[in-house]
PDB file of N, CA and C in Angstrom:
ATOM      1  N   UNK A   1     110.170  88.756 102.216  1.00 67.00           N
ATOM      2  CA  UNK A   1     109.137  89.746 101.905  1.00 67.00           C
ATOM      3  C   UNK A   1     109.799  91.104 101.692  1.00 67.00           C
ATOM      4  N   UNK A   2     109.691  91.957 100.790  1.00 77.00           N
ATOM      5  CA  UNK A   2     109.909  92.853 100.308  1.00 77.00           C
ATOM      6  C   UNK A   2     109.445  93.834 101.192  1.00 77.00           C
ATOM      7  N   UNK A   3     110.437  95.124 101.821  1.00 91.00           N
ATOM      8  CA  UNK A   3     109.611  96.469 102.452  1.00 91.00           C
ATOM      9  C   UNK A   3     108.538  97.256 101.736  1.00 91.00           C
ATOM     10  N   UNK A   4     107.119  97.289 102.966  1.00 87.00           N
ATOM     11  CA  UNK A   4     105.941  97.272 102.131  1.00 87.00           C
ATOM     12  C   UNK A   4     106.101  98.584 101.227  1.00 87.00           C
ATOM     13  N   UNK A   5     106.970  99.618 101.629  1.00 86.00           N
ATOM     14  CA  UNK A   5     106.638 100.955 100.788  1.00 86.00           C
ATOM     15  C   UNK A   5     107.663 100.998  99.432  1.00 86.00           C
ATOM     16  N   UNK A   6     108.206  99.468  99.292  1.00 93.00           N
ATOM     17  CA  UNK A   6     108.917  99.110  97.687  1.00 93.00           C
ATOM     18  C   UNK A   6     107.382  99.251  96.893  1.00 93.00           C
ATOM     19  N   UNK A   7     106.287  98.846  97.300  1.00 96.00           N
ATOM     20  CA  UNK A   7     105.240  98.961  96.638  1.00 96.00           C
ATOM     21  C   UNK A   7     104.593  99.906  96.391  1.00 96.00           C
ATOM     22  N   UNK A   8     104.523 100.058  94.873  1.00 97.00           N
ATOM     23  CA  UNK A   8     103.898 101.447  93.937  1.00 97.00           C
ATOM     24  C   UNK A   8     102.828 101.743  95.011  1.00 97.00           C
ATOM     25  N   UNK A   9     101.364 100.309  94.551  1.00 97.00           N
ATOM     26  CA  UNK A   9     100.477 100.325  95.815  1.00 97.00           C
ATOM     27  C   UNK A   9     100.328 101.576  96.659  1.00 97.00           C
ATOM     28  N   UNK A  10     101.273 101.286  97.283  1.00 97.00           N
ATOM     29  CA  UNK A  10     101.299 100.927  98.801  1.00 97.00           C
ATOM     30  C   UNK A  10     102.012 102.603  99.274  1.00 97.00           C
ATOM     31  N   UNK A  11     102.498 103.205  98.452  1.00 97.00           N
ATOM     32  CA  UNK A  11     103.083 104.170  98.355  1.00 97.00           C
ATOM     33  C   UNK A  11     102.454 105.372  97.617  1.00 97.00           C
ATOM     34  N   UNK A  12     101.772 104.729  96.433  1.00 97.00           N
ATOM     35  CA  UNK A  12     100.357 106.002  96.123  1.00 97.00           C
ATOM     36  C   UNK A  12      99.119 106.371  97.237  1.00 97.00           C
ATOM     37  N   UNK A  13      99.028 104.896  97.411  1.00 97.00           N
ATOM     38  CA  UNK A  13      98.240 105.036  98.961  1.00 97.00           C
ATOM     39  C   UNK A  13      98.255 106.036  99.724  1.00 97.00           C
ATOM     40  N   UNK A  14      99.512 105.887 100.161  1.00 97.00           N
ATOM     41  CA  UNK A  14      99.869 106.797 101.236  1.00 97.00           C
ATOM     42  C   UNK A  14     100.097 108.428 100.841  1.00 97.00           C
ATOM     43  N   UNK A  15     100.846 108.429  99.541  1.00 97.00           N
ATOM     44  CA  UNK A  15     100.844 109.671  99.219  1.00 97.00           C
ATOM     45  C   UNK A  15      99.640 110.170  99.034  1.00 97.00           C
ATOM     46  N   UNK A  16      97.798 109.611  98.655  1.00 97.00           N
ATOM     47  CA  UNK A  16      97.070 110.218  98.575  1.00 97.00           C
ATOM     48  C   UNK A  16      96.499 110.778  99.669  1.00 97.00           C
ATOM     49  N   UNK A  17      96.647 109.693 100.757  1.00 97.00           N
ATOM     50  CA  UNK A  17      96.046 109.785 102.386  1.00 97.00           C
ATOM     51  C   UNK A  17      96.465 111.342 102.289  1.00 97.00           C
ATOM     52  N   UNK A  18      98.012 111.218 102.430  1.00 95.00           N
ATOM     53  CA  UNK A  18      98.647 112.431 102.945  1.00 95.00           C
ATOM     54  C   UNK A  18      98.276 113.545 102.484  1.00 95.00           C
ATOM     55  N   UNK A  19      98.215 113.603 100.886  1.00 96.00           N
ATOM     56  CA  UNK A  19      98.099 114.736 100.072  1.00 96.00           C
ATOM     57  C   UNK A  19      96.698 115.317 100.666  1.00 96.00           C
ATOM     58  N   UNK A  20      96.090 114.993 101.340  1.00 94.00           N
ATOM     59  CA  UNK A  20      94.637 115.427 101.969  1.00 94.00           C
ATOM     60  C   UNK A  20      94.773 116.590 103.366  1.00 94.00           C
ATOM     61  N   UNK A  21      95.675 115.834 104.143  1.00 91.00           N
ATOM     62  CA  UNK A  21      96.172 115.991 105.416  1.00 91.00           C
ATOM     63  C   UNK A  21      97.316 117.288 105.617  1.00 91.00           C
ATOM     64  N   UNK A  22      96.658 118.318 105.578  1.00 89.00           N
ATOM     65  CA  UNK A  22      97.235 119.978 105.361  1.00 89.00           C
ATOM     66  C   UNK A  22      98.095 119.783 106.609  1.00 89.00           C
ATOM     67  N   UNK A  23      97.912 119.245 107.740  1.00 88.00           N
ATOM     68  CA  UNK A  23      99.195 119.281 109.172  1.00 88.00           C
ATOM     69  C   UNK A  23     100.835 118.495 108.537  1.00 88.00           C
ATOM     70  N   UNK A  24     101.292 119.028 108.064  1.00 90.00           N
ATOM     71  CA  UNK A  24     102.284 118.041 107.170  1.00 90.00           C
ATOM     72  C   UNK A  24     103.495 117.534 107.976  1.00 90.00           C
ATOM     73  N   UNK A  25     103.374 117.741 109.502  1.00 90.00           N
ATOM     74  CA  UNK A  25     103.981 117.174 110.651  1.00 90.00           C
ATOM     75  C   UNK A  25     103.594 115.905 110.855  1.00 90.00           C
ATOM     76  N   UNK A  26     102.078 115.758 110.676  1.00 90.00           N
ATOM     77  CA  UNK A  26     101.264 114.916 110.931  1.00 90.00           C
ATOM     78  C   UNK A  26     101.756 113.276 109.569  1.00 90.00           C
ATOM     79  N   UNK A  27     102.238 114.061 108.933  1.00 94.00           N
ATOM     80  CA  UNK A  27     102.488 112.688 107.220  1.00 94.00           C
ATOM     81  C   UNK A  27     103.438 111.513 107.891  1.00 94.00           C
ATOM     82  N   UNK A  28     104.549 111.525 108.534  1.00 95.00           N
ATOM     83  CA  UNK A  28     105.485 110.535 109.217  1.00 95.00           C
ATOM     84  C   UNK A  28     104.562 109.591 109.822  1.00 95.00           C
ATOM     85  N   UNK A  29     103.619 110.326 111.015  1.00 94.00           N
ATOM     86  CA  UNK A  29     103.044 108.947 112.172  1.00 94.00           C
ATOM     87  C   UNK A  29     101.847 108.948 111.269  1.00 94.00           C
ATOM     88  N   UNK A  30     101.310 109.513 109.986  1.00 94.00           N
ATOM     89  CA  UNK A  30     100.120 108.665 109.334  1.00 94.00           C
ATOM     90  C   UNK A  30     100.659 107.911 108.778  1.00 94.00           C
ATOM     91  N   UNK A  31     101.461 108.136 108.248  1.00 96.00           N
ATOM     92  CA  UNK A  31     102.306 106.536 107.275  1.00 96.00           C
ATOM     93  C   UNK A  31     102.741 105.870 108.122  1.00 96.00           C
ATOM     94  N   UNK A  32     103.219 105.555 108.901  1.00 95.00           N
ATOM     95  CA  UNK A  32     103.834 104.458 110.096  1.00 95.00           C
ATOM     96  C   UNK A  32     102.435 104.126 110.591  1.00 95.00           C
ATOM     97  N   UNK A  33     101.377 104.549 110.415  1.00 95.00           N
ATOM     98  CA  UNK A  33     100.315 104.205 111.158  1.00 95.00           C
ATOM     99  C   UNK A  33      99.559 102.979 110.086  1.00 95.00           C
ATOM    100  N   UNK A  34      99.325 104.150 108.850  1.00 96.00           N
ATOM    101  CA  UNK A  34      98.858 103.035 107.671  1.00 96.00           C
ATOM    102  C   UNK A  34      99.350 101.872 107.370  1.00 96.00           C
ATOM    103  N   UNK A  35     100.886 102.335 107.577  1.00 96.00           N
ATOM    104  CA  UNK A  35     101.532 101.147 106.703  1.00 96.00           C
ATOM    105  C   UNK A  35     101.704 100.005 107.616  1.00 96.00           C
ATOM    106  N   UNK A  36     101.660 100.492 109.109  1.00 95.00           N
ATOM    107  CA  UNK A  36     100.915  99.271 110.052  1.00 95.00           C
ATOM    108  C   UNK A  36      99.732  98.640 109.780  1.00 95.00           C
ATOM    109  N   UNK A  37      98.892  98.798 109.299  1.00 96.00           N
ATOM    110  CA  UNK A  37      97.949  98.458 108.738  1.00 96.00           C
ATOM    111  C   UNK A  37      98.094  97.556 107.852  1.00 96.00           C
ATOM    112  N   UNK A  38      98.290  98.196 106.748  1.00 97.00           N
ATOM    113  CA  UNK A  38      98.745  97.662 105.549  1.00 97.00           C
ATOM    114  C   UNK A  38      99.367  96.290 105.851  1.00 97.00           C
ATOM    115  N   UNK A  39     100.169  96.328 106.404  1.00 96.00           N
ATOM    116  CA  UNK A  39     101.334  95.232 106.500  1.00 96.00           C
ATOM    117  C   UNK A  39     100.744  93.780 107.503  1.00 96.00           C
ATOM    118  N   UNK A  40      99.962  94.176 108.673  1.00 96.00           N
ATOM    119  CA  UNK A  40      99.312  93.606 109.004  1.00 96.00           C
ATOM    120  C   UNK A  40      98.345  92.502 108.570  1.00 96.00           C
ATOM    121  N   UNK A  41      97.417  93.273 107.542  1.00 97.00           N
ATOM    122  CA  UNK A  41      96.221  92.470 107.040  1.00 97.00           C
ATOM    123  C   UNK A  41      96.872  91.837 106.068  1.00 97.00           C
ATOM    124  N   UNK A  42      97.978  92.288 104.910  1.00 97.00           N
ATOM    125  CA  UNK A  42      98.841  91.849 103.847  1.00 97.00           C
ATOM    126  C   UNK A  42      99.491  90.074 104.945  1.00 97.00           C
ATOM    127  N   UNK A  43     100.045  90.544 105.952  1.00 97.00           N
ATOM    128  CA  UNK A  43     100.850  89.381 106.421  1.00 97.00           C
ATOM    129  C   UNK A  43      99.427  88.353 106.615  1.00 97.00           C
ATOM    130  N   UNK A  44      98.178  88.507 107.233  1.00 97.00           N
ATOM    131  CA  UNK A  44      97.096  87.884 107.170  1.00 97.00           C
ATOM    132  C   UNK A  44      96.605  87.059 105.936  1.00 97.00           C
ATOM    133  N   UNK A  45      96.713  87.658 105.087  1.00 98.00           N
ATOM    134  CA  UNK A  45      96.343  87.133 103.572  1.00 98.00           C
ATOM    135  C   UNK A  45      97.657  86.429 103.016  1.00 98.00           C
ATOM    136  N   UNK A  46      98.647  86.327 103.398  1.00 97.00           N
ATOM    137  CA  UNK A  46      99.667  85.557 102.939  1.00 97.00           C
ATOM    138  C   UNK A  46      99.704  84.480 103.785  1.00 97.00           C
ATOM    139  N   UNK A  47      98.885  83.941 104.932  1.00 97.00           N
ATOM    140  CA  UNK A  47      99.163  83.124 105.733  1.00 97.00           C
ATOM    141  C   UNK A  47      97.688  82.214 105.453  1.00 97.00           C
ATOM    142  N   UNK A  48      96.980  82.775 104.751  1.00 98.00           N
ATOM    143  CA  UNK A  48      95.752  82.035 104.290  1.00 98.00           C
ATOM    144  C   UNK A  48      96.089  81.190 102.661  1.00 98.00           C
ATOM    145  N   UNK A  49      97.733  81.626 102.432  1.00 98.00           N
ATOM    146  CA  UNK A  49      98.155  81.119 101.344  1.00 98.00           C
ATOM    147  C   UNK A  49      98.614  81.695 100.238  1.00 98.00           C
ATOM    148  N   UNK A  50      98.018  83.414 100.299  1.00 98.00           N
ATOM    149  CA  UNK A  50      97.640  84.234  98.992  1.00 98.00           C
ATOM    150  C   UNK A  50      99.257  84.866  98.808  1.00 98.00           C
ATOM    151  N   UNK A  51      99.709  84.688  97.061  1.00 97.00           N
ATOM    152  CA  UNK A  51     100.688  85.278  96.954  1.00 97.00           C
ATOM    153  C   UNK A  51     101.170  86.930  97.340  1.00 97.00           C
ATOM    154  N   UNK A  52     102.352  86.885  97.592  1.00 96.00           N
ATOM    155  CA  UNK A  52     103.150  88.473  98.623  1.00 96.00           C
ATOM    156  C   UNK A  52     101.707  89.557  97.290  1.00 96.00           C
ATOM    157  N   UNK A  53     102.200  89.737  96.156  1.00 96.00           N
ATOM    158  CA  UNK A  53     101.936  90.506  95.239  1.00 96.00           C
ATOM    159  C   UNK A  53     100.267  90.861  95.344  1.00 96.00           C
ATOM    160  N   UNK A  54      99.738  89.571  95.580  1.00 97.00           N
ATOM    161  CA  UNK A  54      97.886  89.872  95.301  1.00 97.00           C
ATOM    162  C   UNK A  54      97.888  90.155  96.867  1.00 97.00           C
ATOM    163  N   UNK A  55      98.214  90.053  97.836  1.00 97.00           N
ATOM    164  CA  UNK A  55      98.366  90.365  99.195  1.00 97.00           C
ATOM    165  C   UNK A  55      98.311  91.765  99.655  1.00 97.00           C
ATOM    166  N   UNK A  56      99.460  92.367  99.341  1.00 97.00           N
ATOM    167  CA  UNK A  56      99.671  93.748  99.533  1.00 97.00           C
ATOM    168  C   UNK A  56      98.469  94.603  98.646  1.00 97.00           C
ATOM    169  N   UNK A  57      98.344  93.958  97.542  1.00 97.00           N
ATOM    170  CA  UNK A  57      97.367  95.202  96.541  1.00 97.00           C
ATOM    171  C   UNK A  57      96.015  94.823  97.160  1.00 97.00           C
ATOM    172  N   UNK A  58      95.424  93.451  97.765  1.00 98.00           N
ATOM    173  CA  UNK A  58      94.539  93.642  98.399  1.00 98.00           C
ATOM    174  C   UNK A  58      94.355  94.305  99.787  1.00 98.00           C
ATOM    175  N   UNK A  59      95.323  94.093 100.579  1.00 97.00           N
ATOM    176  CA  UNK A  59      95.257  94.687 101.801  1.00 97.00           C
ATOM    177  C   UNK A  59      95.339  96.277 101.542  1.00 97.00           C
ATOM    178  N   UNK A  60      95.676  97.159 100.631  1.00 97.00           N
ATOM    179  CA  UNK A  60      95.859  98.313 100.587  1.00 97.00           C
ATOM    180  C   UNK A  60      94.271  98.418  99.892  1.00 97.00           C
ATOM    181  N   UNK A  61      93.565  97.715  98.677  1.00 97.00           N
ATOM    182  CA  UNK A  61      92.147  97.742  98.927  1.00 97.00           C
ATOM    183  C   UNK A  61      91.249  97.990  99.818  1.00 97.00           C
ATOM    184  N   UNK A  62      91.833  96.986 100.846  1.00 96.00           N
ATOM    185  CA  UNK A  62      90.437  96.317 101.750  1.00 96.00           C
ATOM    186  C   UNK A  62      91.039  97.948 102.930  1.00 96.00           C
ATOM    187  N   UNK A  63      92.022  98.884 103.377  1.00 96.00           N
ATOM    188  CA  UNK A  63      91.966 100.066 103.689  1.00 96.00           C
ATOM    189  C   UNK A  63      90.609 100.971 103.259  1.00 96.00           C
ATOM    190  N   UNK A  64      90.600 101.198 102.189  1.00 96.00           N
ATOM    191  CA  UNK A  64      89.224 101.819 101.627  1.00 96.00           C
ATOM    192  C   UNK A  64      90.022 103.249 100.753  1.00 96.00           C
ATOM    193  N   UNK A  65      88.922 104.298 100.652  1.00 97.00           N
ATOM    194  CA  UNK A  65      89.032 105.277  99.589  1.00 97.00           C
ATOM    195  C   UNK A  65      90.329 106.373 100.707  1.00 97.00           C
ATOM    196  N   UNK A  66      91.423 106.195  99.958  1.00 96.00           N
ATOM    197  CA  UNK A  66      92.260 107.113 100.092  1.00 96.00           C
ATOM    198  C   UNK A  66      92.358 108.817 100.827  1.00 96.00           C
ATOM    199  N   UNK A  67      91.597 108.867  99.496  1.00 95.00           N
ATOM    200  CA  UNK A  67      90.820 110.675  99.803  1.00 95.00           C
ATOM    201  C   UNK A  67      90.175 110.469 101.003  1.00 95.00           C
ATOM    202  N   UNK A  68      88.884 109.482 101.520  1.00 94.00           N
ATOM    203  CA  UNK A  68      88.170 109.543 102.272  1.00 94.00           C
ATOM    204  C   UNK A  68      88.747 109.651 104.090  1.00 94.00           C
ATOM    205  N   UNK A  69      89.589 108.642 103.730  1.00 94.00           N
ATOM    206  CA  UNK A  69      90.697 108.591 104.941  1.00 94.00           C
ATOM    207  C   UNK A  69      91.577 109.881 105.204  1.00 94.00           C
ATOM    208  N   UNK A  70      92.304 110.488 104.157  1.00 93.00           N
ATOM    209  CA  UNK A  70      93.192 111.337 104.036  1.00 93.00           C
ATOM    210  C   UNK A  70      91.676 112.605 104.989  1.00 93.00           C
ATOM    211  N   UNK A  71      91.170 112.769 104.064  1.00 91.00           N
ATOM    212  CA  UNK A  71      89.780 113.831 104.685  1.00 91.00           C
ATOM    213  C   UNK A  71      89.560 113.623 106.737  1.00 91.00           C
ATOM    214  N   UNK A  72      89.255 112.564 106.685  1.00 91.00           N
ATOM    215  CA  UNK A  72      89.049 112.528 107.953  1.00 91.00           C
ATOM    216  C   UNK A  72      90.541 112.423 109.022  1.00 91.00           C
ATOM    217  N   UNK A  73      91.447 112.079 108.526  1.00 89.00           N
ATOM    218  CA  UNK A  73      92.998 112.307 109.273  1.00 89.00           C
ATOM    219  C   UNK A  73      93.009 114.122 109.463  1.00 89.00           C
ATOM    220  N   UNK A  74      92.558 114.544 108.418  1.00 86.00           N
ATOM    221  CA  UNK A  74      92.949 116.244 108.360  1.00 86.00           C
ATOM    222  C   UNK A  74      91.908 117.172 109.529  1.00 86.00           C
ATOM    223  N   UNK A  75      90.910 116.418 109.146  1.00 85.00           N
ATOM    224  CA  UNK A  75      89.591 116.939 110.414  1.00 85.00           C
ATOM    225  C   UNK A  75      90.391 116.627 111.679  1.00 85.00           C
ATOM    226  N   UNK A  76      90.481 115.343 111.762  1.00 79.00           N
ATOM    227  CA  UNK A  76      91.136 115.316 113.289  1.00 79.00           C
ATOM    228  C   UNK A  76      92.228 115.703 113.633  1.00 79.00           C
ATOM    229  N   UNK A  77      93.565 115.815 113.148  1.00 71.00           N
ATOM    230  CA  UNK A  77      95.220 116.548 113.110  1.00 71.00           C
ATOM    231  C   UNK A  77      94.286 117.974 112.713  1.00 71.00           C
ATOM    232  N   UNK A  78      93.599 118.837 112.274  1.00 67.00           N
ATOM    233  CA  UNK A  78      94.306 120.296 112.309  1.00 67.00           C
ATOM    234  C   UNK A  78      94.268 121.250 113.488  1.00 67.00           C
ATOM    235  N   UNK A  79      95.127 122.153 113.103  1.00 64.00           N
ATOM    236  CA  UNK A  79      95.442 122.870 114.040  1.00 64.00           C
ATOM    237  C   UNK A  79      94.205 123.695 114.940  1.00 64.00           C
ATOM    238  N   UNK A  80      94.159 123.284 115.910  1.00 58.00           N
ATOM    239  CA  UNK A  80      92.705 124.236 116.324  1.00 58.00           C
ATOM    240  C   UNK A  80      93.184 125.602 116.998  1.00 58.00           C
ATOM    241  N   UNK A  81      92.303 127.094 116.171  1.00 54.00           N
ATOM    242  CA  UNK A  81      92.760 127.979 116.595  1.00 54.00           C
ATOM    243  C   UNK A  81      92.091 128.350 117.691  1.00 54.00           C
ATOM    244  N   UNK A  82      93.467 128.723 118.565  1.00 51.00           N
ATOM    245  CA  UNK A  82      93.536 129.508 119.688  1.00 51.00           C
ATOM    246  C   UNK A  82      92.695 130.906 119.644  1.00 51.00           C
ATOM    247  N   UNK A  83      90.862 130.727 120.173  1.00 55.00           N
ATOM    248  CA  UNK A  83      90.060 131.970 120.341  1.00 55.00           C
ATOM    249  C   UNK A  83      90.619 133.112 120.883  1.00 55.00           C
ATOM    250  N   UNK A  84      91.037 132.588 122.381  1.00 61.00           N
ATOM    251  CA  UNK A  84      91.616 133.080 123.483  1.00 61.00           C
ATOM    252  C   UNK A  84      92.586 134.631 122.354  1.00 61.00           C
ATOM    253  N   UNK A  85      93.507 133.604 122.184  1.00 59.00           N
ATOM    254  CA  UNK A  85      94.530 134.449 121.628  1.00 59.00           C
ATOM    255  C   UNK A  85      94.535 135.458 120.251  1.00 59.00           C
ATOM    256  N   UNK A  86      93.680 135.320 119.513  1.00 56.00           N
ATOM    257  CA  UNK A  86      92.801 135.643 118.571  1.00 56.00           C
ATOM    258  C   UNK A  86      92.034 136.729 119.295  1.00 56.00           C
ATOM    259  N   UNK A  87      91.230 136.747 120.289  1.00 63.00           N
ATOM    260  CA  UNK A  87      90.242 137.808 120.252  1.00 63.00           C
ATOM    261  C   UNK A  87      91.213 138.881 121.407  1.00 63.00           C
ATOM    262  N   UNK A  88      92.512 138.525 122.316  1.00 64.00           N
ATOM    263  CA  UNK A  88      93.553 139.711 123.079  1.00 64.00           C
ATOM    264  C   UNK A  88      94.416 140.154 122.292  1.00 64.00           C
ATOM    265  N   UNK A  89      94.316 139.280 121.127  1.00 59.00           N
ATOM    266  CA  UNK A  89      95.451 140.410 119.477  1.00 59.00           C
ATOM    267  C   UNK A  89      94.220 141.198 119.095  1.00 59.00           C
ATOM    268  N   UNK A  90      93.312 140.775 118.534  1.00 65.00           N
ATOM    269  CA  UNK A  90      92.129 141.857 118.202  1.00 65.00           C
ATOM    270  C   UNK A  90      92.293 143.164 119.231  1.00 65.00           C
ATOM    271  N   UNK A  91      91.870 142.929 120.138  1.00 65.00           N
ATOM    272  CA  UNK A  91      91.584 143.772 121.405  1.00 65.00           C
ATOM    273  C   UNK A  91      92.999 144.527 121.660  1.00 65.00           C
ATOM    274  N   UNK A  92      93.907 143.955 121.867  1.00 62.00           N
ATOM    275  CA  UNK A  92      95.361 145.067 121.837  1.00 62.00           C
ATOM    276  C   UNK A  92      95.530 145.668 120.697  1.00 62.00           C
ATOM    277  N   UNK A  93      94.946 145.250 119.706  1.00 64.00           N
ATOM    278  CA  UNK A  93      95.263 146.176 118.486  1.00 64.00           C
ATOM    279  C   UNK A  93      94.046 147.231 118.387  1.00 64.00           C
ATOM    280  N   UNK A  94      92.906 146.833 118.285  1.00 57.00           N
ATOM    281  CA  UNK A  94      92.400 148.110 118.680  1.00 57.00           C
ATOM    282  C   UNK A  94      92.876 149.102 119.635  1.00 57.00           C
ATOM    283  N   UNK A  95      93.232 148.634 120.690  1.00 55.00           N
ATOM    284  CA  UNK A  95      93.291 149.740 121.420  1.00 55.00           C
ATOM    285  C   UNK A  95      94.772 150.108 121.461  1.00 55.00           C
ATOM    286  N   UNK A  96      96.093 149.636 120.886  1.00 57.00           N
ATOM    287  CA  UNK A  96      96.861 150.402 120.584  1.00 57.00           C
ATOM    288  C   UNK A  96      96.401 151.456 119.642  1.00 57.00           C
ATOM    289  N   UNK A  97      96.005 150.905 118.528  1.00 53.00           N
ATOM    290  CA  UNK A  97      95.770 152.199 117.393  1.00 53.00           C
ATOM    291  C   UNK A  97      95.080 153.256 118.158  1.00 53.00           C
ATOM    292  N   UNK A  98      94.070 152.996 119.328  1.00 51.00           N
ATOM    293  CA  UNK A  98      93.576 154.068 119.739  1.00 51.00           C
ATOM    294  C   UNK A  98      94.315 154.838 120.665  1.00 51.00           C
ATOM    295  N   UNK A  99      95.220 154.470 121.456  1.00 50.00           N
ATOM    296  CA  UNK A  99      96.066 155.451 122.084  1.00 50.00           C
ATOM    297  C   UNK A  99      97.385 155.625 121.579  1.00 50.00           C
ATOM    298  N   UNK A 100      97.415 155.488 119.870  1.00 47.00           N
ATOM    299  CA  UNK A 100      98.397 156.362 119.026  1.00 47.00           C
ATOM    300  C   UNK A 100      97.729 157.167 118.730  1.00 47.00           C
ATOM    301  N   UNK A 101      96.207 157.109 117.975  1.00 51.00           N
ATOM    302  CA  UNK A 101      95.718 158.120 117.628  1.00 51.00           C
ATOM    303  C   UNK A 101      95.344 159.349 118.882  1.00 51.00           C
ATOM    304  N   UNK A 102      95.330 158.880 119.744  1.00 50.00           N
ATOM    305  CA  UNK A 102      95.234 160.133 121.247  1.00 50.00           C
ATOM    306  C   UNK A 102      95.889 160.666 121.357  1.00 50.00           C
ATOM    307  N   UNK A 103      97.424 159.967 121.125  1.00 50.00           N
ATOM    308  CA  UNK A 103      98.732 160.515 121.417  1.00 50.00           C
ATOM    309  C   UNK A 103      99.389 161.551 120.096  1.00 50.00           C
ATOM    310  N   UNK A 104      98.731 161.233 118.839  1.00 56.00           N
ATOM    311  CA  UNK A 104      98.999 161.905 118.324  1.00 56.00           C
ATOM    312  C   UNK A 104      98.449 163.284 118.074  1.00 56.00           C
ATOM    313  N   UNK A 105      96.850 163.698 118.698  1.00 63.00           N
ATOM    314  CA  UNK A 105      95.976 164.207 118.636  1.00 63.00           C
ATOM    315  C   UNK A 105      97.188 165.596 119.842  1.00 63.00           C
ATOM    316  N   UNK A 106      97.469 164.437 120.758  1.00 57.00           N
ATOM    317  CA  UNK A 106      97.901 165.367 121.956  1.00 57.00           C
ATOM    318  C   UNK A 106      97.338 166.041 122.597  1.00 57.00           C
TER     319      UNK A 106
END
């Protein structure tokens, strides 16, 4: 059996998942994740008889819509911003500018 990501398939696949998925740390363990997948249900359908070739292009089918997956990988991997830290930069920056402007007032 051929390594599954020799396959065009199997490799647009993944590049579309990814191309969705803005955490781009996150692209390594989604592809090791998919292509667990992939390889899985593919080895399933070859053991029911079905040739390597119609195997892989179905098992990367029976995954589903690319984009749709890629969309929901990105919802769950992104980065969630830190409020906390966001609203004590706000707040120190106001109030530096305000005790430059005091200090400059003198």
């Amino acid at each position: 059996m051929r390594q599954m990501e020799e396959y065009m398939v199997v490799r647009q696949f993944l590049d579309r998942v990814c191309k969705q998925v803005r955490t781009r740390q996150m692209h390594p363990e989604i592809r090791e994740e998919l292509l667990g997948h992939i390889e899985d249900r593919a080895e399933l359908l070859m053991l029911e008889g079905h040739p390597e070739e119609y195997a892989v292009q179905e098992a990367v089918k029976q995954m589903g819509d690319p984009g749709d997956i890629g969309k929901s990988l990105h919802m769950a991997h992104r980065p969630q911003l830190d409020w906390k830290l966001l609203v004590t930069g706000s707040v120190l920056n106001h109030w530096t500018g305000r005790h430059v402007e005091c200090l400059l007032r003198g």
